[in-house]
Coordinates of C-alpha atoms and ligand atoms in Angstrom, one line a residue:
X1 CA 0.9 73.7 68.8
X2 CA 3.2 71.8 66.5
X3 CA 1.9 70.0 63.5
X4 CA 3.1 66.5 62.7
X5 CA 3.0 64.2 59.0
X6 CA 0.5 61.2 59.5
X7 CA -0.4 58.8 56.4
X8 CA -3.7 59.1 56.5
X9 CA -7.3 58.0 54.5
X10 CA -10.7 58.7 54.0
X11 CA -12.6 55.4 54.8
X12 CA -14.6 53.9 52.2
X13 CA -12.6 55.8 49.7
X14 CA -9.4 55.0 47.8
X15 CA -8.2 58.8 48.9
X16 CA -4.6 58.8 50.8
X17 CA -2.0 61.1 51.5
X18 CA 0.2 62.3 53.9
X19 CA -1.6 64.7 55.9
X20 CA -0.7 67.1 59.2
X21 CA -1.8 66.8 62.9
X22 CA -1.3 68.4 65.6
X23 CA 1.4 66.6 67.9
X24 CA -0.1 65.1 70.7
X25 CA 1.2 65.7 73.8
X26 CA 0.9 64.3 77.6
X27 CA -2.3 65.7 79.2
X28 CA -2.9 63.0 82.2
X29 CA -0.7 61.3 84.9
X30 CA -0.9 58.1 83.2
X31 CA 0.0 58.7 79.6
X32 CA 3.1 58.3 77.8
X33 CA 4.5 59.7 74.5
X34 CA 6.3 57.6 71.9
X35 CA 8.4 58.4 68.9
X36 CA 6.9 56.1 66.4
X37 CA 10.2 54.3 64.7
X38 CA 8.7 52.2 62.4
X39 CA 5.1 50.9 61.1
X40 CA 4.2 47.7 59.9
X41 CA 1.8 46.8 56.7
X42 CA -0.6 44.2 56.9
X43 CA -3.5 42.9 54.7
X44 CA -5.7 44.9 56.8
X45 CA -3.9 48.4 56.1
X46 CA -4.1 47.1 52.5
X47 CA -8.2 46.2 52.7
X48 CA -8.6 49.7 54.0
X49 CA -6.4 51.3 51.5
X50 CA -8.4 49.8 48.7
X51 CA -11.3 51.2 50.0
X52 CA -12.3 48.6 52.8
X53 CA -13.1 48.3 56.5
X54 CA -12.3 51.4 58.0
X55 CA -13.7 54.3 60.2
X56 CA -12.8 57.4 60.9
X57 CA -12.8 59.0 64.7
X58 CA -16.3 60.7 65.5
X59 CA -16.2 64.0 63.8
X60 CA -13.7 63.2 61.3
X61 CA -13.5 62.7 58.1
X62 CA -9.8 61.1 57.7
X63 CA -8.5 58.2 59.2
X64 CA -4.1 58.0 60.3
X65 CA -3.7 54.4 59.6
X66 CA -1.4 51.9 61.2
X67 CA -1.7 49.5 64.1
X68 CA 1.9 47.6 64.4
X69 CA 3.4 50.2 65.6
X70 CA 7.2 50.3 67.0
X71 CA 9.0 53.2 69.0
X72 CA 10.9 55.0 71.6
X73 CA 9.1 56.3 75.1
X74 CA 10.2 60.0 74.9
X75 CA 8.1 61.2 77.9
X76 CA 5.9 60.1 80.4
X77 CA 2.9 60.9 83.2
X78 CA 4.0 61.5 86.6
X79 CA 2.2 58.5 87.8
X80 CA 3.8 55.6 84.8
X81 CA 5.9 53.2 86.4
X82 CA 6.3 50.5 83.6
X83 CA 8.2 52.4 80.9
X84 CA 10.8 55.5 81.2
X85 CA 11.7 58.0 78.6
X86 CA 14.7 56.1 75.7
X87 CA 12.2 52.3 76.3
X88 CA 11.4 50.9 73.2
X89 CA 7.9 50.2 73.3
X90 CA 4.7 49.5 71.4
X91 CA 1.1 50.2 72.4
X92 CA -2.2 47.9 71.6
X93 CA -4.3 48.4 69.1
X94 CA -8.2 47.9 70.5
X95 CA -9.8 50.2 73.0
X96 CA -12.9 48.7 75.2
X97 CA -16.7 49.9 75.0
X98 CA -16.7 51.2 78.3
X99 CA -19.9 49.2 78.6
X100 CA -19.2 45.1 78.8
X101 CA -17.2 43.3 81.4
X102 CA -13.8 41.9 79.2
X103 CA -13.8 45.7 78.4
X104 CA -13.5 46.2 81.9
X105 CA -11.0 43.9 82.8
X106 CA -9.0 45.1 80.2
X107 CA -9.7 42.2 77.7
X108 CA -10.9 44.6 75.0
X109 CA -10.0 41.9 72.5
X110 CA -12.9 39.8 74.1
X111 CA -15.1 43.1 73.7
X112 CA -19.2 41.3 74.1
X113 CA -20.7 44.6 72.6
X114 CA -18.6 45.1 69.5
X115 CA -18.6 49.2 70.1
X116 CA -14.9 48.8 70.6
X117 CA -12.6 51.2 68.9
X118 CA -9.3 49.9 66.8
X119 CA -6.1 52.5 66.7
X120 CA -5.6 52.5 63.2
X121 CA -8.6 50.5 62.1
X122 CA -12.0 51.3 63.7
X123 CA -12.8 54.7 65.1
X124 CA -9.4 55.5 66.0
X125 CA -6.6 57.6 64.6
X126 CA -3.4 54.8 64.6
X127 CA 0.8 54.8 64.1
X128 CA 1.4 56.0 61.1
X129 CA 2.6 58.8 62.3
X130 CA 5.9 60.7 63.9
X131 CA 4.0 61.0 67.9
X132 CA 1.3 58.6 69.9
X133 CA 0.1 59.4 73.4
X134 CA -1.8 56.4 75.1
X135 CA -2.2 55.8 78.9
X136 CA 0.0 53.0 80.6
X137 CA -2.2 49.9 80.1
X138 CA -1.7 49.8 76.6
X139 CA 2.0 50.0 76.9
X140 CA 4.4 47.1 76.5
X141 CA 7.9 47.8 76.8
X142 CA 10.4 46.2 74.2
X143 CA 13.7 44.8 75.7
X144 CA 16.5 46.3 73.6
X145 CA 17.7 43.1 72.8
X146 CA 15.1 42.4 70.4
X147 CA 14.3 46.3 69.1
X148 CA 15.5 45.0 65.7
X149 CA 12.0 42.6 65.6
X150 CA 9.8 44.9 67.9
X151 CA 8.1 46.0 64.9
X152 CA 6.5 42.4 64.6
X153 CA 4.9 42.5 68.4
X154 CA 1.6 43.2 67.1
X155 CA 1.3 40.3 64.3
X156 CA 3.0 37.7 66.6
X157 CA 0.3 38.9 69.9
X158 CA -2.4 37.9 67.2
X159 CA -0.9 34.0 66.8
X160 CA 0.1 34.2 70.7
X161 CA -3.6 35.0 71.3
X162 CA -4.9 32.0 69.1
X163 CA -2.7 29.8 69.9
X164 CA -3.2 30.5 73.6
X165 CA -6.7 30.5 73.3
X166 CA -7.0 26.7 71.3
X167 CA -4.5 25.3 74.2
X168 CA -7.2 26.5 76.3
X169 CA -9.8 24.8 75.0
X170 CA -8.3 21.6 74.8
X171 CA -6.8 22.1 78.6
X172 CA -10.5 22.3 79.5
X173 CA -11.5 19.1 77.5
X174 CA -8.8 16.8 77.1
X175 CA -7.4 14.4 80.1
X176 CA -4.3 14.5 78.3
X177 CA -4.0 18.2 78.1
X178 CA -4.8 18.8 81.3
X179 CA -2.6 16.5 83.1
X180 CA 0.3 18.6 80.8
X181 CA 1.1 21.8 80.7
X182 CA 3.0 21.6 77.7
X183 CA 0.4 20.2 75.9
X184 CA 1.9 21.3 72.4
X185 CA 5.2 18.9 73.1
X186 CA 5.6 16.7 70.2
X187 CA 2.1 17.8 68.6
X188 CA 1.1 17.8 64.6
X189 CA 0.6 21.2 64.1
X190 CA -0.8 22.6 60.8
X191 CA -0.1 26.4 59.7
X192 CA -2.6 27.2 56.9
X193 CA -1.0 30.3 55.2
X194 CA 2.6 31.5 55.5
X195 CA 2.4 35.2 55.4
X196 CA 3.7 36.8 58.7
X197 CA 1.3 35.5 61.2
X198 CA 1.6 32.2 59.9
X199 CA 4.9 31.9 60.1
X200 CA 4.7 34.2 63.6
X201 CA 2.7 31.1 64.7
X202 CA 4.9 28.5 63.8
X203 CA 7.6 30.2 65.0
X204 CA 5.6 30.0 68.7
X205 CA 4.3 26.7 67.8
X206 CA 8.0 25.6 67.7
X207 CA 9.6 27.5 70.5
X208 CA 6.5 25.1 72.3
X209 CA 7.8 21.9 70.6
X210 CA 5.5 21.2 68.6
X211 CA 6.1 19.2 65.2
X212 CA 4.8 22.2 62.7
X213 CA 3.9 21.7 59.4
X214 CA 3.9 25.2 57.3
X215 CA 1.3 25.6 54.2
X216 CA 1.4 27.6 51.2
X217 CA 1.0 28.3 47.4
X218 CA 4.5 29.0 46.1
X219 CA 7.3 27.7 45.3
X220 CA 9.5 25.4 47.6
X221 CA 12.6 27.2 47.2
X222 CA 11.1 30.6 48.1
X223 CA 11.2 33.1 51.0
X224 CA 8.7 31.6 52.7
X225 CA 8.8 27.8 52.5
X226 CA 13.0 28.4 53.5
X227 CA 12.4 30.1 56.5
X228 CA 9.8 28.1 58.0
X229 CA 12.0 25.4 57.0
X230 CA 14.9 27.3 58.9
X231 CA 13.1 27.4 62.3
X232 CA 13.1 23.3 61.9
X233 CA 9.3 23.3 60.2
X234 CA 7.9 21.5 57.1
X235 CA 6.4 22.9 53.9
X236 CA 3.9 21.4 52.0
X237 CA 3.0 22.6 48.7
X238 CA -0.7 23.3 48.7
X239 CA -0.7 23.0 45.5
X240 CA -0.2 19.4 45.1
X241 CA -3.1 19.3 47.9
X242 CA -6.8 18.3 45.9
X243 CA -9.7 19.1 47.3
X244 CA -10.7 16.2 50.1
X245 CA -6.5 15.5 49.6
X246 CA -5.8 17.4 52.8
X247 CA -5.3 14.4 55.1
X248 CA -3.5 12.0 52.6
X249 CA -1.0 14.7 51.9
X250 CA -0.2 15.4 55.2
X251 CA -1.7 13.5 57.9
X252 CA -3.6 13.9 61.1
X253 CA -3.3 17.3 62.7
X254 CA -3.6 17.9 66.4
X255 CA -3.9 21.6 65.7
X256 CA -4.3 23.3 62.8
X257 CA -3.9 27.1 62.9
X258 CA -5.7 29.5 59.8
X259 CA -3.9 32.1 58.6
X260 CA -4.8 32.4 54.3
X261 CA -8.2 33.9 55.2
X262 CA -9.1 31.3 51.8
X263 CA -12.8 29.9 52.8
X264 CA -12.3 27.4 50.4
X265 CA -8.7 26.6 51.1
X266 CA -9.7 26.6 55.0
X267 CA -12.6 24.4 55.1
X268 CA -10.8 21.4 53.0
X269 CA -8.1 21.3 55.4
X270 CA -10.8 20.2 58.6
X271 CA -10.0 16.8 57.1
X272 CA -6.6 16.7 58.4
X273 CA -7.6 17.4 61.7
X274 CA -7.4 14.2 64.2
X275 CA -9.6 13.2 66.4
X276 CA -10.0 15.7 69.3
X277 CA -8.3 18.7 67.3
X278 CA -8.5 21.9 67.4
X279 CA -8.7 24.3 64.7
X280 CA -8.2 28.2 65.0
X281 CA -8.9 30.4 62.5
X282 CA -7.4 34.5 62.4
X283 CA -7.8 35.2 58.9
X284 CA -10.2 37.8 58.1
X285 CA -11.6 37.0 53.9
X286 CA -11.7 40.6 52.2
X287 CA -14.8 40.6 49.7
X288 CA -17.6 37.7 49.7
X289 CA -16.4 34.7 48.1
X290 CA -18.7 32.4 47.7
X291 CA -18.4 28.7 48.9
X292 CA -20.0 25.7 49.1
X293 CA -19.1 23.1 51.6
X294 CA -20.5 19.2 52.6
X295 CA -21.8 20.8 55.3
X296 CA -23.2 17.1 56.7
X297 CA -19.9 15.8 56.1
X298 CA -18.7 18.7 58.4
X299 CA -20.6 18.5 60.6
X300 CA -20.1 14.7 61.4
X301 CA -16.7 15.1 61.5
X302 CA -16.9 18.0 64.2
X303 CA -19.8 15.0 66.1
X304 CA -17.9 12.1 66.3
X305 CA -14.4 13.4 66.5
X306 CA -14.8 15.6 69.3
X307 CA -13.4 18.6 66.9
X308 CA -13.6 22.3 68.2
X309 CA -13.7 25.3 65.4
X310 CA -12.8 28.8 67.3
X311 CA -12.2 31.8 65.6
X312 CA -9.5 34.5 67.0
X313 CA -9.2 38.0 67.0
X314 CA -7.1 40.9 68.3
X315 CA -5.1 40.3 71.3
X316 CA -5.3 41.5 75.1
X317 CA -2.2 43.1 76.9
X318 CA -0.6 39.4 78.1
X319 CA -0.7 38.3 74.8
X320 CA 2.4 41.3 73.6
X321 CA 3.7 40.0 76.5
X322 CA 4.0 36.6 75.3
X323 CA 5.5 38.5 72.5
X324 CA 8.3 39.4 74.0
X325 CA 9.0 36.3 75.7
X326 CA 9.1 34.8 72.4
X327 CA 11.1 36.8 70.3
X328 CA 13.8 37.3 73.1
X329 CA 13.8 33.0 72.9
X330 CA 13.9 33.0 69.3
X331 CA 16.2 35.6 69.2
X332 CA 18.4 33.2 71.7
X333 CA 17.3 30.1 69.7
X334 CA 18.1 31.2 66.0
X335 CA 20.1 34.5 66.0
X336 CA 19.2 36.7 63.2
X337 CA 16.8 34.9 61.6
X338 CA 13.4 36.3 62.8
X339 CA 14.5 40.1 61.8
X340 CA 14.6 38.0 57.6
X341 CA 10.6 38.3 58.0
X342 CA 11.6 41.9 57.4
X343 CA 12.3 41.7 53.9
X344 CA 10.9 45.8 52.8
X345 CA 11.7 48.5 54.3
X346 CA 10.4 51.7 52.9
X347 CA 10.7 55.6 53.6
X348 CA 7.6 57.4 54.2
X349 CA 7.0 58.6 51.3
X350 CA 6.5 55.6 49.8
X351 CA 3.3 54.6 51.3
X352 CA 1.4 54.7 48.3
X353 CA 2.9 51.9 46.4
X354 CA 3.5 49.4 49.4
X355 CA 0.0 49.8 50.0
X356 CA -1.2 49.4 46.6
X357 CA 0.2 45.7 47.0
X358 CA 3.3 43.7 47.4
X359 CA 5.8 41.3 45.5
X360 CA 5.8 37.7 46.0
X361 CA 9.1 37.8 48.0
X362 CA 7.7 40.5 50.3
X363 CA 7.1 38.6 54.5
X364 CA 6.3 42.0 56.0
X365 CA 7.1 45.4 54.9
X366 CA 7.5 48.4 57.0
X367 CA 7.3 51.9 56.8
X368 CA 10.3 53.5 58.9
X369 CA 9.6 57.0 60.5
X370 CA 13.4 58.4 61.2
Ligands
BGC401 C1 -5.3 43.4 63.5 C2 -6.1 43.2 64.8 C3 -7.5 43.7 64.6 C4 -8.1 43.0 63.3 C5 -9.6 43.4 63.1 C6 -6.0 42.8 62.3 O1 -5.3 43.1 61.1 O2 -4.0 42.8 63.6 O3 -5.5 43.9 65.8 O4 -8.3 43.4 65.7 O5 -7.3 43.3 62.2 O6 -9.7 44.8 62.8

């Protein structure tokens, strides 16, 4: 059997290194083998770098890490009719229970049980690797046209998902959003936290018409703040945002989505949200932090202006679809300007330093396999 290099770590521990596997190969009808091309880096691979959430596969002590993966279908199952061999293609990250019903319908991401398993995460071996063999319904094939952003399918499935999921909500409560599909037409959207799923999210938010309104720590004329501002967005400054200041300084929010995984930060805003609004959170706070919040004044708020909190994890198989849709119509809609979220690019053998942390102009760095 051939061996192959994988970054891998042992959970718990700040131990990591590039390690050898054996390269997996095709063993059923329905499974398909991918050249991994490139990784992305998220706060999660850097939680479980510093010694954070992570397991290992059962009988294992090591973990390979990596969940956004991106690469090239080299060989497939007899019976695999979505992808061929030279797709680009990325696979999911969460694998059901095998117990509860989403799990069943292939809604892992809405696993009831919470024995699901995470490629890269939770139980697991993930990307960061040169081979992955999955089966077929964890495949989503990458037009060629956008294999350039592919790498940011998994980030942008987690603000598809959230997003999808608060339009939802408010489809099922509101007469207004009912009566209209497009629902986010024209709406005040708030985007608390402009690293790449925030500004993945805005740039869906956007492409939906919505009036989005991009918030952060840093300086105006920085990375961040310029490209929002590029895909026809707002910044505001949170600095200049006081605690209880949230809805002076920008207004009444029909939707705002979390993304800075700051408790503090995240809680102040609910006083920009208008009557009726929705507010998702994704952000998932490393370390306990501890808050305190009116928690009457909360809770009248969420009473008497019909105000929904939902959190969002994960995403399920039509969310990377939605994906692709999107980054083939921002691709269409602003050129070259989604593959700027991809400000590092690093070899492999730099994995130690871009997951000991990252500089203040980094959006998302990736490790490239070729
Ligand atoms: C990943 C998700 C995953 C979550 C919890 C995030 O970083 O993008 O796919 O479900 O972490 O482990």
């Amino acid at each position: 059997m051939q061996c192959m290099k994988a970054i891998a770590l042992k959970p718990q521990t700040k131990d990591l290194g590039i390690i050898e596997r054996d390269e997996p190969s095709i063993t059923a009808p329905d499974e398909i083998k991918i050249r991994v091309l490139r990784v992305g880096i998220c706060g999660t691979d850097r939680e479980e770098a510093a010694g954070g959430r992570a397991m290992a596969p059962i009988g294992r002590d090591d973990l390979v890490i990596g969940h956004e993966m991106f690469g090239k279908v080299v060989e497939t199952g007899r019976d695999v009719t979505r992808v061929k061999p030279g797709d680009f293609a990325v696979f999911t990250v969460r694998r059901g229970c095998g117990k509860c019903l989403p799990c069943a319908m292939n809604r892992p991401d809405m696993c009831r049980t919470g024995d699901y398993r995470e490629r890269g995460i939770w139980g697991l071996d993930g990307y960061q690797t040169e081979y992955v063999v999955d089966r077929e319904q964890y495949i989503v094939r990458v037009p060629g046209a956008i294999q350039d952003t592919g790498v940011l399918m998994e980030p942008l499935s987690v603000a598809e998902k959230a997003i999808d999921e608060a339009v939802r909500l408010q489809s099922a409560r509101l007469p207004d959003a009912c009566a209209t599909p497009a629902w986010l037409f024209g709406k005040r959207c708030l985007v608390a936290g402009l690293g790449p799923i925030g500004l993945l999210a805005a740039l869906a938010l956007r492409l939906r018409g919505a009036e989005v309104y991009g918030l952060d720590i840093v300086d105006p004329g920085t990375a961040r703040p310029k490209w929002i501002e590029a895909i026809g967005g707002s910044y505001v400054d949170g600095r200049n945002v006081g605690p209880g200041k949230a809805d002076s300084a920008v207004g009444q929010m029909d939707m705002i989505f979390e993304a800075a995984g700051i408790a503090v930060l995240d809680f102040n805003l609910l006083d920009a949200l208008a009557y009726n609004g929705v507010y998702v959170l994704t952000g998932i706070p490393g370390g306990d932090r501890p808050l305190q919040i009116q928690g009457a004044e909360l809770m009248r708020r969420l009473v008497l202006f019909n105000q929904v909190m939902a959190g969002s994890v994960n995403a399920a198989h039509g969310h990377f679809q939605m994906a692709v849709n999107d980054l083939l119509q921002a691709s269409i809609t602003w050129g070259d300007h989604v593959e700027k979220l991809i400000t590092h690019r690093h070899r492999t053998g730099e994995f130690k330093e871009v997951l000991a942390g990252h500089s203040p102009d980094e959006i998302k760095a990736v490790i490239e396999w070729t």
